[in-house]
Structures are given as C-alpha cells and as structure tokens.
Short mmCIF file of C-alpha atoms in Angstrom, two decimals:
data_model
loop_
_atom_site.label_atom_id
_atom_site.label_comp_id
_atom_site.label_asym_id
_atom_site.label_seq_id
_atom_site.Cartn_x
_atom_site.Cartn_y
_atom_site.Cartn_z
CA MET G 1 114.69 36.66 -28.70
CA ARG G 2 112.09 34.51 -30.32
CA PRO G 3 111.10 31.38 -28.11
CA PRO G 4 111.75 28.65 -30.34
CA PHE G 5 107.98 27.19 -31.57
CA SER G 6 106.22 26.73 -34.64
CA ILE G 7 102.98 27.34 -35.11
CA THR G 8 100.73 24.67 -36.65
CA ASP G 9 97.69 24.21 -39.44
CA LYS G 10 95.94 22.35 -36.55
CA MET G 11 97.10 25.81 -34.01
CA LEU G 12 95.60 28.13 -36.01
CA LYS G 13 92.74 25.50 -36.61
CA LEU G 14 92.40 25.43 -33.26
CA THR G 15 92.76 29.32 -32.49
CA VAL G 16 89.42 30.03 -34.65
CA GLU G 17 87.19 27.79 -33.28
CA ILE G 18 88.60 28.54 -29.67
CA THR G 19 88.16 32.46 -30.36
CA GLN G 20 84.64 32.26 -31.75
CA ALA G 21 83.43 29.63 -28.42
CA VAL G 22 84.46 33.20 -26.64
CA THR G 23 82.51 35.11 -28.23
CA LEU G 24 79.22 33.20 -26.97
CA LEU G 25 80.85 32.76 -23.08
CA GLU G 26 81.39 36.93 -22.83
CA LEU G 27 77.81 37.21 -23.72
CA GLN G 28 76.40 34.50 -20.96
CA HIS G 29 79.09 36.35 -18.61
CA GLN G 30 78.04 39.31 -19.19
CA ARG G 31 74.51 38.36 -17.62
CA ASP G 32 75.77 35.87 -15.19
CA LEU G 33 77.64 37.27 -12.11
CA HIS G 34 77.29 34.40 -9.87
CA LEU G 35 78.82 32.21 -12.59
CA ARG G 36 81.70 34.20 -12.81
CA LYS G 37 81.84 34.06 -9.41
CA GLU G 38 82.28 30.68 -8.97
CA ASN G 39 83.99 29.97 -11.59
CA ARG G 40 86.71 32.29 -10.28
CA ILE G 41 87.04 29.74 -7.47
CA ARG G 42 87.57 27.02 -9.12
CA SER G 43 90.36 28.45 -11.14
CA ILE G 44 91.74 29.22 -8.02
CA HIS G 45 91.15 25.52 -6.29
CA SER G 46 91.92 23.45 -9.81
CA SER G 47 95.39 25.71 -9.19
CA LEU G 48 96.26 24.91 -5.58
CA ALA G 49 95.64 21.18 -6.26
CA ILE G 50 97.67 20.77 -8.56
CA GLU G 51 100.16 22.40 -6.82
CA GLN G 52 99.12 18.98 -4.26
CA ASN G 53 96.92 20.99 -2.52
CA THR G 54 93.98 18.86 -0.71
CA LEU G 55 91.68 21.23 0.64
CA SER G 56 88.02 20.36 -1.69
CA LEU G 57 85.97 23.08 -4.05
CA GLU G 58 83.90 23.32 -0.54
CA GLN G 59 86.07 24.52 1.16
CA VAL G 60 87.93 26.67 -0.94
CA THR G 61 84.49 28.28 -1.37
CA ALA G 62 84.60 28.85 2.75
CA ILE G 63 87.54 29.84 3.04
CA ILE G 64 86.85 33.02 0.70
CA ALA G 65 83.35 34.17 2.25
CA GLY G 66 85.30 34.58 5.15
CA LYS G 67 83.92 31.07 7.19
CA ARG G 68 86.21 29.33 9.45
CA VAL G 69 87.41 25.86 7.33
CA LEU G 70 89.15 22.74 8.88
CA GLY G 71 92.73 22.20 6.79
CA GLU G 72 96.18 22.92 7.13
CA PRO G 73 97.26 26.72 8.13
CA LYS G 74 99.55 26.33 5.40
CA GLU G 75 96.38 25.26 2.33
CA ILE G 76 94.43 27.85 4.16
CA ARG G 77 96.97 30.99 2.96
CA GLU G 78 97.56 29.72 0.00
CA VAL G 79 93.84 30.00 -0.47
CA GLN G 80 93.56 33.62 0.35
CA ASN G 81 96.58 34.33 -1.45
CA ALA G 82 95.97 33.18 -4.57
CA TYR G 83 92.35 34.61 -4.40
CA GLU G 84 94.28 37.92 -3.48
CA ALA G 85 96.35 37.52 -6.71
CA TYR G 86 93.41 36.73 -8.99
CA GLU G 87 91.40 39.81 -7.56
CA GLU G 88 94.30 42.45 -8.76
CA VAL G 89 96.58 40.63 -11.56
CA PHE G 90 93.83 41.50 -13.83
CA LYS G 91 94.99 45.49 -13.74
CA PHE G 92 98.49 44.37 -14.20
CA ASP G 93 100.42 44.95 -17.60
CA PRO G 94 101.55 41.67 -18.12
CA TYR G 95 104.67 42.53 -19.56
CA SER G 96 106.34 44.36 -16.40
CA ILE G 97 108.48 42.53 -14.04
CA GLU G 98 107.99 44.59 -11.50
CA ASN G 99 103.81 43.57 -11.55
CA LEU G 100 105.17 39.77 -12.44
CA LEU G 101 106.80 39.98 -8.86
CA ALA G 102 103.82 41.84 -7.61
CA ALA G 103 101.41 39.52 -8.37
CA HIS G 104 103.99 37.24 -6.50
CA ARG G 105 104.31 38.52 -3.63
CA LEU G 106 100.64 38.77 -3.45
CA MET G 107 100.99 35.26 -4.21
CA THR G 108 103.40 33.97 -1.61
CA LYS G 109 103.42 36.30 1.14
CA GLY G 110 103.78 34.30 3.95
CA LEU G 111 105.35 31.46 2.87
CA VAL G 112 108.47 32.05 1.78
CA LYS G 113 110.70 33.98 2.29
CA GLU G 114 111.82 35.02 -0.93
CA SER G 115 107.90 36.10 -2.03
CA GLY G 116 108.89 38.37 -4.77
CA ALA G 117 111.72 38.39 -6.32
CA PHE G 118 114.00 36.28 -8.06
CA ARG G 119 115.50 33.26 -6.92
CA GLU G 120 118.96 33.62 -6.23
CA ARG G 121 120.21 29.79 -6.24
CA ASP G 122 119.93 27.06 -8.70
CA VAL G 123 116.52 24.83 -8.68
CA GLY G 124 115.31 21.72 -10.02
CA VAL G 125 112.27 20.26 -10.61
CA TYR G 126 112.01 16.39 -9.58
CA ASP G 127 109.48 13.42 -9.91
CA GLY G 128 107.87 11.37 -7.25
CA ASN G 129 110.87 9.03 -7.92
CA GLY G 130 112.76 11.82 -6.25
CA THR G 131 114.47 12.39 -10.70
CA VAL G 132 115.02 15.00 -12.03
CA VAL G 133 113.40 16.44 -14.52
CA HIS G 134 114.30 19.87 -15.51
CA ILE G 135 116.37 21.78 -14.41
CA GLY G 136 115.77 25.86 -13.80
CA ALA G 137 117.94 28.35 -15.34
CA ARG G 138 120.74 29.53 -13.67
CA PRO G 139 119.97 33.15 -11.24
CA GLN G 140 122.21 34.90 -12.65
CA PHE G 141 120.12 34.86 -16.23
CA VAL G 142 117.09 34.82 -14.61
CA TYR G 143 116.05 38.76 -15.02
CA GLY G 144 117.44 38.66 -18.12
CA LEU G 145 115.35 35.51 -20.02
CA VAL G 146 112.22 37.20 -18.27
CA ASP G 147 113.03 40.77 -19.54
CA ASP G 148 114.09 39.05 -23.01
CA LEU G 149 110.27 36.85 -23.39
CA PHE G 150 108.35 40.02 -21.79
CA LYS G 151 109.50 42.38 -25.23
CA TRP G 152 109.23 39.69 -27.19
CA ALA G 153 105.42 38.69 -25.95
CA LYS G 154 105.02 42.72 -26.68
CA LYS G 155 105.74 42.87 -29.40
CA THR G 156 104.82 39.90 -31.52
CA ASP G 157 101.90 39.39 -33.59
CA ILE G 158 100.66 36.37 -33.34
CA PRO G 159 97.29 35.28 -31.52
CA ALA G 160 96.97 35.87 -28.31
CA LEU G 161 95.63 32.32 -27.48
CA ILE G 162 98.90 30.75 -28.94
CA LYS G 163 101.91 33.59 -27.53
CA SER G 164 99.90 33.13 -24.07
CA CYS G 165 100.92 29.39 -24.36
CA VAL G 166 104.34 30.40 -25.29
CA VAL G 167 104.79 32.41 -22.49
CA HIS G 168 103.41 30.27 -19.89
CA PHE G 169 106.21 27.31 -21.05
CA GLU G 170 109.06 29.65 -21.39
CA LEU G 171 108.46 31.02 -17.70
CA GLU G 172 108.18 27.14 -16.76
CA MET G 173 111.26 26.75 -18.54
CA ILE G 174 113.29 29.45 -16.80
CA HIS G 175 111.59 28.91 -13.11
CA PRO G 176 112.18 31.92 -12.09
CA PHE G 177 111.19 31.55 -8.43
CA LEU G 178 112.33 29.27 -5.54
CA ASP G 179 108.16 28.53 -4.77
CA GLY G 180 104.86 29.09 -6.74
CA ASN G 181 106.43 28.44 -10.58
CA GLY G 182 103.68 27.02 -11.55
CA ARG G 183 100.64 29.26 -10.09
CA MET G 184 101.75 32.00 -11.76
CA GLY G 185 102.97 30.89 -15.80
CA ARG G 186 99.07 29.79 -15.30
CA LEU G 187 98.65 33.38 -13.56
CA TRP G 188 100.23 34.73 -16.08
CA GLN G 189 98.59 32.88 -18.66
CA ASN G 190 94.96 34.18 -17.53
CA LEU G 191 96.42 37.77 -17.34
CA LEU G 192 97.66 37.78 -21.52
CA LEU G 193 94.61 35.99 -22.72
CA ALA G 194 91.76 38.50 -19.75
CA LYS G 195 94.08 41.28 -22.18
CA TRP G 196 92.55 40.20 -25.13
CA GLN G 197 89.70 39.36 -24.39
CA PRO G 198 87.57 39.81 -21.37
CA VAL G 199 85.98 37.57 -20.62
CA PHE G 200 88.94 35.10 -19.88
CA GLU G 201 89.10 36.51 -16.36
CA TRP G 202 86.39 34.31 -15.67
CA ILE G 203 86.88 31.19 -17.32
CA PRO G 204 88.59 28.76 -15.02
CA ILE G 205 90.91 27.04 -17.84
CA GLU G 206 92.61 25.98 -14.66
CA SER G 207 90.07 23.25 -13.96
CA GLN G 208 90.78 21.78 -17.69
CA VAL G 209 94.69 21.70 -16.84
CA HIS G 210 93.24 19.64 -13.65
CA ASN G 211 90.69 17.57 -14.94
CA PRO G 212 91.39 17.74 -18.64
CA VAL G 213 87.97 16.09 -20.68
#
C-alpha cells in the first residue's frame, strides 16, 4: 500500500538541485579518504546527540579511535555500537526486514533487552512535559506495516531522495522498536540514499538534522 504523501513542484526542484550537488560531492569524496572518515564520525555524533547522548565530537572521535574516554558507559557503548552499525549497514538490503533487525541488533546490543527484535508491547512518544505526542502502531501490526512499507519502497519509481524521506517518516510513525527508532530511521534513510548514490555513505546528513542551517 502506498504511504499517504504528495509530491510537490518544490520537492522536485529540490531533488534536481540536490542531485547536481551530489555529483560534485562524489568527486571530492573519491579523492579525500580523510574527509570520508571525518564525516562518518560526524554522522554518528549527530545521530546520537539527537537522542540526548552528551559526548562531544572530540570524545566520539577518540572512542572510535580506540582511546579511553571519561563518560557514561551507556553513552560510550552507544558510540561503539553506532560505529559498528554504520560500518556494516551499507552492505545490507534496505528492503529486507531481516537486515533491518540485524542493524538494530548492532545499534542496540548491550543496551536493550529487545535488541534485534520488533517490540511486543505498546509504546508512546512523550514531550518534555510528559505529554503523549505519538502512539506507535499496535505491536501485532508492526511486522505487516514494515513489510508493506518495504514492498512499496522496492517497487516505486519515485526519486530516491523522496522515497528515503517517506520511508524514514513511516518508520518513525510505526515505531517498530521499543528503543532506537530515531537512530534506525536515520540509518535506514542513509542506506536507501547510498544505494542510489554511494557518496551518501559518507555525507553526514544527520548533522543537518541536529544543527539545521
């Protein structure tokens, strides 16, 4: 089933502009291996910071380099897990539920009991005042909704830039996991974009979400 969205003229215009910019970036990233590594670290730092991880970019860089860092063990583990997930995910099939669960297992191992599994109970998203702002799909419908979403995404001919946004949005709406939904949504959008243009493996789009210009 097609997710409910409309393609506007502005979206198509931006798609063309981004495609042109990506072509130039690909040439730059092919030449600069240091930049690729640096951007991967920025992606991880920003994605975790959105989830309230307090480690600085310098601390994240040190952890990935194998250095000892003073910090909360949970936050350090989040960095280590995210790095492993980003290192592996671009080999995955973005339309495979098994691969989605495998990526979640990498992202959350040692942090949640339900690592690598869809949730089996209801879940809600709350704002800073404790008010419910979103209720995820009932657990018995999660697998079917994700399956429908991936089947649609695999078949659709809409531009990859738009498709990746729709998939990201719908995953957050379904909220398939008890924890890690935000990180997984951003990771899966990266994967979809990288399958279209490999340079997206190294573009820190999470940084723009964390610190929009």
